[in-house]
CSV table of C-alpha atoms in Angstrom, one decimal:
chain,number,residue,atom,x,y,z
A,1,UNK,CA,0.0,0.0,0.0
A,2,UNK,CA,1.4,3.1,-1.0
A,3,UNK,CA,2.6,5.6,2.2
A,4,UNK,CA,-0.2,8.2,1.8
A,5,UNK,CA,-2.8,6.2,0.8
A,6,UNK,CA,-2.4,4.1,4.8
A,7,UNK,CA,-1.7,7.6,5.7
A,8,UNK,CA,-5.4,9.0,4.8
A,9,UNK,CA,-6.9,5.4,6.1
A,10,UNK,CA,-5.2,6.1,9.5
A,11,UNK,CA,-7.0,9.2,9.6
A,12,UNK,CA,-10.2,7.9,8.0
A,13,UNK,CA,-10.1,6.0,11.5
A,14,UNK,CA,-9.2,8.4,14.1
A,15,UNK,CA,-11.7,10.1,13.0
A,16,UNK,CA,-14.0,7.7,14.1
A,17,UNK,CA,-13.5,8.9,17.7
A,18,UNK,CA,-10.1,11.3,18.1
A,19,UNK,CA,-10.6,11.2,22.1
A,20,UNK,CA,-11.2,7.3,23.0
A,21,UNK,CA,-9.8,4.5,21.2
A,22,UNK,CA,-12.4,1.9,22.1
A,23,UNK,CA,-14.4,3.5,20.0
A,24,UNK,CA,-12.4,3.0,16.9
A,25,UNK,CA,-12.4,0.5,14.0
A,26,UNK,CA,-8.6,-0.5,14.1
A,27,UNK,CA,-6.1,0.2,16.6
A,28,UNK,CA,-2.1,0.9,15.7
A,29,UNK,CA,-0.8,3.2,17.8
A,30,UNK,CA,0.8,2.5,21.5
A,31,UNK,CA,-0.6,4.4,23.9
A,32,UNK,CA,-4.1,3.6,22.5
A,33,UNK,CA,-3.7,-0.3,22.7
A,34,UNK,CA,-2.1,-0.1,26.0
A,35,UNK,CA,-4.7,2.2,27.4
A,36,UNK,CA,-7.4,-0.4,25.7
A,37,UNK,CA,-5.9,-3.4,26.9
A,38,UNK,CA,-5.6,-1.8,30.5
A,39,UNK,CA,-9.1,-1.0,31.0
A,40,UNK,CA,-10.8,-2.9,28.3
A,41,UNK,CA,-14.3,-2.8,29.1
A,42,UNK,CA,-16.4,-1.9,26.2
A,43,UNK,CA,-14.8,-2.4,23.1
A,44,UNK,CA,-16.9,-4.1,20.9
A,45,UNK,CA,-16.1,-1.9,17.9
A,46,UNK,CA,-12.5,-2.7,17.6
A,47,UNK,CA,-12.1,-5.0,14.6
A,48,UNK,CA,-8.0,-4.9,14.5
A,49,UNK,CA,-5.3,-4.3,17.0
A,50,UNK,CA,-2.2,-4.1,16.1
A,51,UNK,CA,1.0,-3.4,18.4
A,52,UNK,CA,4.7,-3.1,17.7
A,53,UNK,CA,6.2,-4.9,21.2
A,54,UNK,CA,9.6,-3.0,20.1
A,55,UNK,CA,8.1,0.2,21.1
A,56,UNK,CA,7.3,-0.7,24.7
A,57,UNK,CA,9.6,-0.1,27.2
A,58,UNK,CA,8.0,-1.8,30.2
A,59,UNK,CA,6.3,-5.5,31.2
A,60,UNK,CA,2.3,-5.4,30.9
A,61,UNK,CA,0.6,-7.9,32.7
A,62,UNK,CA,-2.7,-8.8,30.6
A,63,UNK,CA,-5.6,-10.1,32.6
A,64,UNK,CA,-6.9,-13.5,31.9
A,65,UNK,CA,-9.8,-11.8,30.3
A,66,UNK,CA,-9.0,-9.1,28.6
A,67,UNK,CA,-10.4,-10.1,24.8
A,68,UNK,CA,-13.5,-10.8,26.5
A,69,UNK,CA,-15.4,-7.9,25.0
A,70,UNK,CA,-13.5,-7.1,21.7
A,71,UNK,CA,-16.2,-10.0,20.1
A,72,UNK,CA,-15.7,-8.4,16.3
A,73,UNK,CA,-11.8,-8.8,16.1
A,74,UNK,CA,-10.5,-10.3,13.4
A,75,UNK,CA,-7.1,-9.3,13.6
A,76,UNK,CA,-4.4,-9.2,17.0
A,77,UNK,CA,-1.0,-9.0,16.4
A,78,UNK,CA,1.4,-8.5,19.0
A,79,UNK,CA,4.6,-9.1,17.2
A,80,UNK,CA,8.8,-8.3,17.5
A,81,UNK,CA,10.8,-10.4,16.2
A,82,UNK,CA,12.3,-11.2,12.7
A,83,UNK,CA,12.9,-14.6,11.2
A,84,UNK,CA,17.1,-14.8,12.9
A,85,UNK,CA,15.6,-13.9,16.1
A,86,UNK,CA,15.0,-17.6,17.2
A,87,UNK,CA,16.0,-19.9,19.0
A,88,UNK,CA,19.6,-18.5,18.2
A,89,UNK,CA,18.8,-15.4,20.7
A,90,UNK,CA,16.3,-15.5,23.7
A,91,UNK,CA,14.4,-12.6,23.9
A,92,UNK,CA,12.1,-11.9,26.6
A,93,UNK,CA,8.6,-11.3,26.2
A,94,UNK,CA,7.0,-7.9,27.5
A,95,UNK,CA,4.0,-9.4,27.6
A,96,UNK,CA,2.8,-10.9,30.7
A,97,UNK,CA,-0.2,-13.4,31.4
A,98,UNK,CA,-1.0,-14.7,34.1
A,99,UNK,CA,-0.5,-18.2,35.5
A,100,UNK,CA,-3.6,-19.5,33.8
A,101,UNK,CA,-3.2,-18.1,30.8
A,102,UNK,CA,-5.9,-16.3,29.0
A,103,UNK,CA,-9.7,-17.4,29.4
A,104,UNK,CA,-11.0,-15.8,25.9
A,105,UNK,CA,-10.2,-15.5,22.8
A,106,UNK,CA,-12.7,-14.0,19.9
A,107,UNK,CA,-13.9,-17.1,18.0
A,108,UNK,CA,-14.0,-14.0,14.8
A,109,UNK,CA,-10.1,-14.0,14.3
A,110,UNK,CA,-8.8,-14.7,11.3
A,111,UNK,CA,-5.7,-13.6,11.3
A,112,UNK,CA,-3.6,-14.5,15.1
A,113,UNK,CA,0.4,-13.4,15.6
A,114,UNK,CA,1.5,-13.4,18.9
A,115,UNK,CA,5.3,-13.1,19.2
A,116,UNK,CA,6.5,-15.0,22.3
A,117,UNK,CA,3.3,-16.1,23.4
A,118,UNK,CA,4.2,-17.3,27.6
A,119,UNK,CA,1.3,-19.5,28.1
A,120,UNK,CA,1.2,-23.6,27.3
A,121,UNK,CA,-2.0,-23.3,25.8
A,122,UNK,CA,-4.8,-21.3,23.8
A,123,UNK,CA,-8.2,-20.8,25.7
A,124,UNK,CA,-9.9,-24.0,25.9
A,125,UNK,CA,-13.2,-22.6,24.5
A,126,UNK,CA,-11.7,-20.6,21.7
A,127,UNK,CA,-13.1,-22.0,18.5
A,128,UNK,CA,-10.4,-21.3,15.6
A,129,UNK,CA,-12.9,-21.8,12.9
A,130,UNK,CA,-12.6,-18.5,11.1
A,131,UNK,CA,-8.9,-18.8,11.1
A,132,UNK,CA,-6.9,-17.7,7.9
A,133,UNK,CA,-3.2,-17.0,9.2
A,134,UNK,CA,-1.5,-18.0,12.6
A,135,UNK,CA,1.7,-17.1,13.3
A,136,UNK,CA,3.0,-17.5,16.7
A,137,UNK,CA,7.2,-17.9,16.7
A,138,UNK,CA,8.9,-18.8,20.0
A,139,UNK,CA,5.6,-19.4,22.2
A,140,UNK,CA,5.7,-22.2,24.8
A,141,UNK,CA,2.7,-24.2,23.6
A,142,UNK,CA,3.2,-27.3,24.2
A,143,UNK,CA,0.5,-28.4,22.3
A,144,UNK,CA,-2.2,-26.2,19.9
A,145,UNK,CA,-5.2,-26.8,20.1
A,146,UNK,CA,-6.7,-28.8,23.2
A,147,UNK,CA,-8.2,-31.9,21.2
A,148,UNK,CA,-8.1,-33.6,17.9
A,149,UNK,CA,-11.4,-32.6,16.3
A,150,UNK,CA,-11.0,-29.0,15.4
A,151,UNK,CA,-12.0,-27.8,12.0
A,152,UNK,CA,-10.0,-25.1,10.7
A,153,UNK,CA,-11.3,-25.3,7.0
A,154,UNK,CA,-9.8,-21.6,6.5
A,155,UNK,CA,-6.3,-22.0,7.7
A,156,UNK,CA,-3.8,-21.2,5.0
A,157,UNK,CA,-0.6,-20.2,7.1
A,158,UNK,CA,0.5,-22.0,10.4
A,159,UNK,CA,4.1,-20.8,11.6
A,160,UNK,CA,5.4,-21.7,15.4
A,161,UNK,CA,8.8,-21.7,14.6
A,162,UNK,CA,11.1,-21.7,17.5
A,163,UNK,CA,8.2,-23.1,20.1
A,164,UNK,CA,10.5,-25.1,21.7
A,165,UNK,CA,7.9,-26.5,24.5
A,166,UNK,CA,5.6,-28.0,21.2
A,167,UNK,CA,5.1,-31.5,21.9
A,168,UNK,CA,2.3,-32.5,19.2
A,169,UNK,CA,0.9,-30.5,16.6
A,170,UNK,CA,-2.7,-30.8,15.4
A,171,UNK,CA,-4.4,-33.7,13.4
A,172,UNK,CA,-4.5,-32.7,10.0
A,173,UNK,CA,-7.9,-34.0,8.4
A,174,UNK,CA,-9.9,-31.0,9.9
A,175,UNK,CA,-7.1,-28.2,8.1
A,176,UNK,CA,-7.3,-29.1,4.5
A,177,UNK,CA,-6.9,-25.7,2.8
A,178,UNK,CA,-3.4,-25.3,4.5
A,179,UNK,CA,-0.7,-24.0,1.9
A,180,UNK,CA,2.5,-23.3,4.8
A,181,UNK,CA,3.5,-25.4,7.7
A,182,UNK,CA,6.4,-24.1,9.6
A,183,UNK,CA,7.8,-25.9,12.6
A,184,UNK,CA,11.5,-24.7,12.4
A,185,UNK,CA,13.0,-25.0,16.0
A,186,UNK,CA,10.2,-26.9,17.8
A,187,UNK,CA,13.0,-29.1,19.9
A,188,UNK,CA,10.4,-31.2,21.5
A,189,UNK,CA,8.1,-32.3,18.6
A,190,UNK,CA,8.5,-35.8,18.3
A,191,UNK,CA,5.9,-36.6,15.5
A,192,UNK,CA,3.9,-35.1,12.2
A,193,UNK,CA,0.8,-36.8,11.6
A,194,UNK,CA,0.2,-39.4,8.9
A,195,UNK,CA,-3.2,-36.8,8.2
A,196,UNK,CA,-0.7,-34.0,6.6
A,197,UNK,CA,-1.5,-35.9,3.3
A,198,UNK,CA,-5.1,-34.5,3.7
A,199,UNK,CA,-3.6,-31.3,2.7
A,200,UNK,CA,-3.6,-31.1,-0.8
A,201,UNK,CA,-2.9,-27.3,-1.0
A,202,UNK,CA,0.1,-27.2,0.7
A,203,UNK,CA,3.7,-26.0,-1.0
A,204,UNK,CA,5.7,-25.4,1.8
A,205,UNK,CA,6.9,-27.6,4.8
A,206,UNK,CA,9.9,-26.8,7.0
A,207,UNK,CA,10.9,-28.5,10.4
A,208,UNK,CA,14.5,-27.8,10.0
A,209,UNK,CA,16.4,-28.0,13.5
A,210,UNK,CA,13.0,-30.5,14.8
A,211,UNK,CA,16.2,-32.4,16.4
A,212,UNK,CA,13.3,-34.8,18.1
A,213,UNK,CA,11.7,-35.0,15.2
A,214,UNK,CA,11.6,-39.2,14.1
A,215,UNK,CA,8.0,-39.7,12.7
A,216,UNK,CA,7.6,-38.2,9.2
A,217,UNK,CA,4.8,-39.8,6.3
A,218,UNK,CA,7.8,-41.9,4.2
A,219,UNK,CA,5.4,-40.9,0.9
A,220,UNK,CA,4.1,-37.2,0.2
A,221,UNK,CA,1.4,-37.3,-2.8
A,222,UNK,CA,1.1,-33.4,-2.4
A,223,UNK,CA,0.8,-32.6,-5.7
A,224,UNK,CA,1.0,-29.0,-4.9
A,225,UNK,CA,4.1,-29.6,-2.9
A,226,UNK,CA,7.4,-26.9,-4.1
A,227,UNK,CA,9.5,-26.8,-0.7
A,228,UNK,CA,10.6,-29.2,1.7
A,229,UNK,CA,13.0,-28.6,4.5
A,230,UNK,CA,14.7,-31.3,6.2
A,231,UNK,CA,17.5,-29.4,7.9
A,232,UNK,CA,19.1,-30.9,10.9
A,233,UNK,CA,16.2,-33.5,11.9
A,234,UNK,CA,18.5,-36.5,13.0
A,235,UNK,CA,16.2,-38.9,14.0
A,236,UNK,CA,15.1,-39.0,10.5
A,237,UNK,CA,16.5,-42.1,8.9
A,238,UNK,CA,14.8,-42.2,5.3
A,239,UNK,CA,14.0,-39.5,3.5
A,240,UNK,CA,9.8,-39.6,2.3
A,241,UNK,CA,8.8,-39.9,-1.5
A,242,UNK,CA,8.2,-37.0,-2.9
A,243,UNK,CA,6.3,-35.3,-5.7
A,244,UNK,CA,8.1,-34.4,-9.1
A,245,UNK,CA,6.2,-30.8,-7.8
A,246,UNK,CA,9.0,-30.3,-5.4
A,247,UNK,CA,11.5,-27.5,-6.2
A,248,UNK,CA,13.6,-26.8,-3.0
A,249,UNK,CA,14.6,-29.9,-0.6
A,250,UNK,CA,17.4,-28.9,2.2
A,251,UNK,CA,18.9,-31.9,4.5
């Protein structure tokens, strides 16, 4: 997007309300997230929220309910790192919740990037079906979702790379529109599902430096399969069949 045409959209929005930002569309700027996300009580109009974690200076501690009433967002990003970050550094997350993680999440999001994400698990009840892009680099799930039967018919992008705590990733029958898997770093995954063939879409699959890694499908009849990355997985014996599709193959 060119510079002044986001430029005359950011002001399209403040001028929904130039005094409180609960009572805007989209939210960008710091002091308006923080002041939402410390008190935020009535905030059903905000439909994106958007913060640069680089820009805050001190540790916010985020209440185990504080989504609770922001039921039309559709996109949260809290996000500060860039793809060398992980695991090679260990940065500290500024964002704080507390010991039993969050309680709500908006079952409207679609798209979900949360940098450093401190908790083992996503809210029990949050139902990912509207999901289109998740991107969550050195979280400390353990696992993603809480059982095997969740339908995520929309998800295109899934990317926890450097989640070192990962243990098992999600069965793949109810995610057959995914195009990107990327596990790079997840230390303690010890399997990828048989069910991955369901996805017929998907080009890319990395789980380079998965150094737990020992089940992997021996044949992948992806036909839409360009990029496979193999990188330091040493408990990976064989390596699977692959498509004439595939373009890039690292091991």
């Amino acid at each position: 997007m060119h510079d002044l045409i986001q430029l005359m959209c950011k002001d399209i929005v403040l001028d929904e309300d130039r005094l409180d930002p609960r009572k805007r569309s989209r939210l960008w700027r710091r002091n308006d997230i923080l002041q939402v996300l410390n008190k935020p009580k009535r905030v059903e109009r905000v439909e994106a929220l958007s913060l640069d974690m680089s820009q805050v200076s001190r540790i916010i501690q985020l209440c185990p309910k504080v989504f609770e009433e922001m039921d039309n967002l559709r996109l949260l990003r809290f996000y500060c790192l860039d793809d060398n970050d992980i695991p090679t550094k260990n940065p500290i997350s500024k964002l704080h919740l507390p010991q039993q993680g969050l309680e709500y999440l908006p079952n409207t999001l679609r798209l979900l990037q949360w940098d450093l994400y401190s908790s083992p698990s996503l809210p029990l009840n949050f139902c990912p079906e509207n999901m289109v892009y998740l991107k969550m680099p050195g979280s400390n799930l353990t696992q993603l979702w809480g059982g095997d039967n969740v339908h995520l018919v929309n998800l295109k992008v899934c990317d926890l790379w450097g989640s070192k705590e990962l243990i098992k990733i999600m069965d793949f029958s109810g995610v057959p529109n995914l195009e990107e898997l990327n596990l790079e770093g997840c230390w303690s995954l010890v399997e990828i599902p048989s069910s991955i063939q369901l996805c017929r879409k998907l080009t890319k699959i990395n789980v380079s430096e998965c150094i737990n890694l020992c089940g992997f499908p021996s044949d992948l009849r992806l036909t839409s399969l360009e990029e496979v990355d193999l990188y330091e997985c040493p408990r990976i014996r064989e390596l699977p069949k692959l498509p004439s599709t595939v373009k890039t193959l690292s091991i």
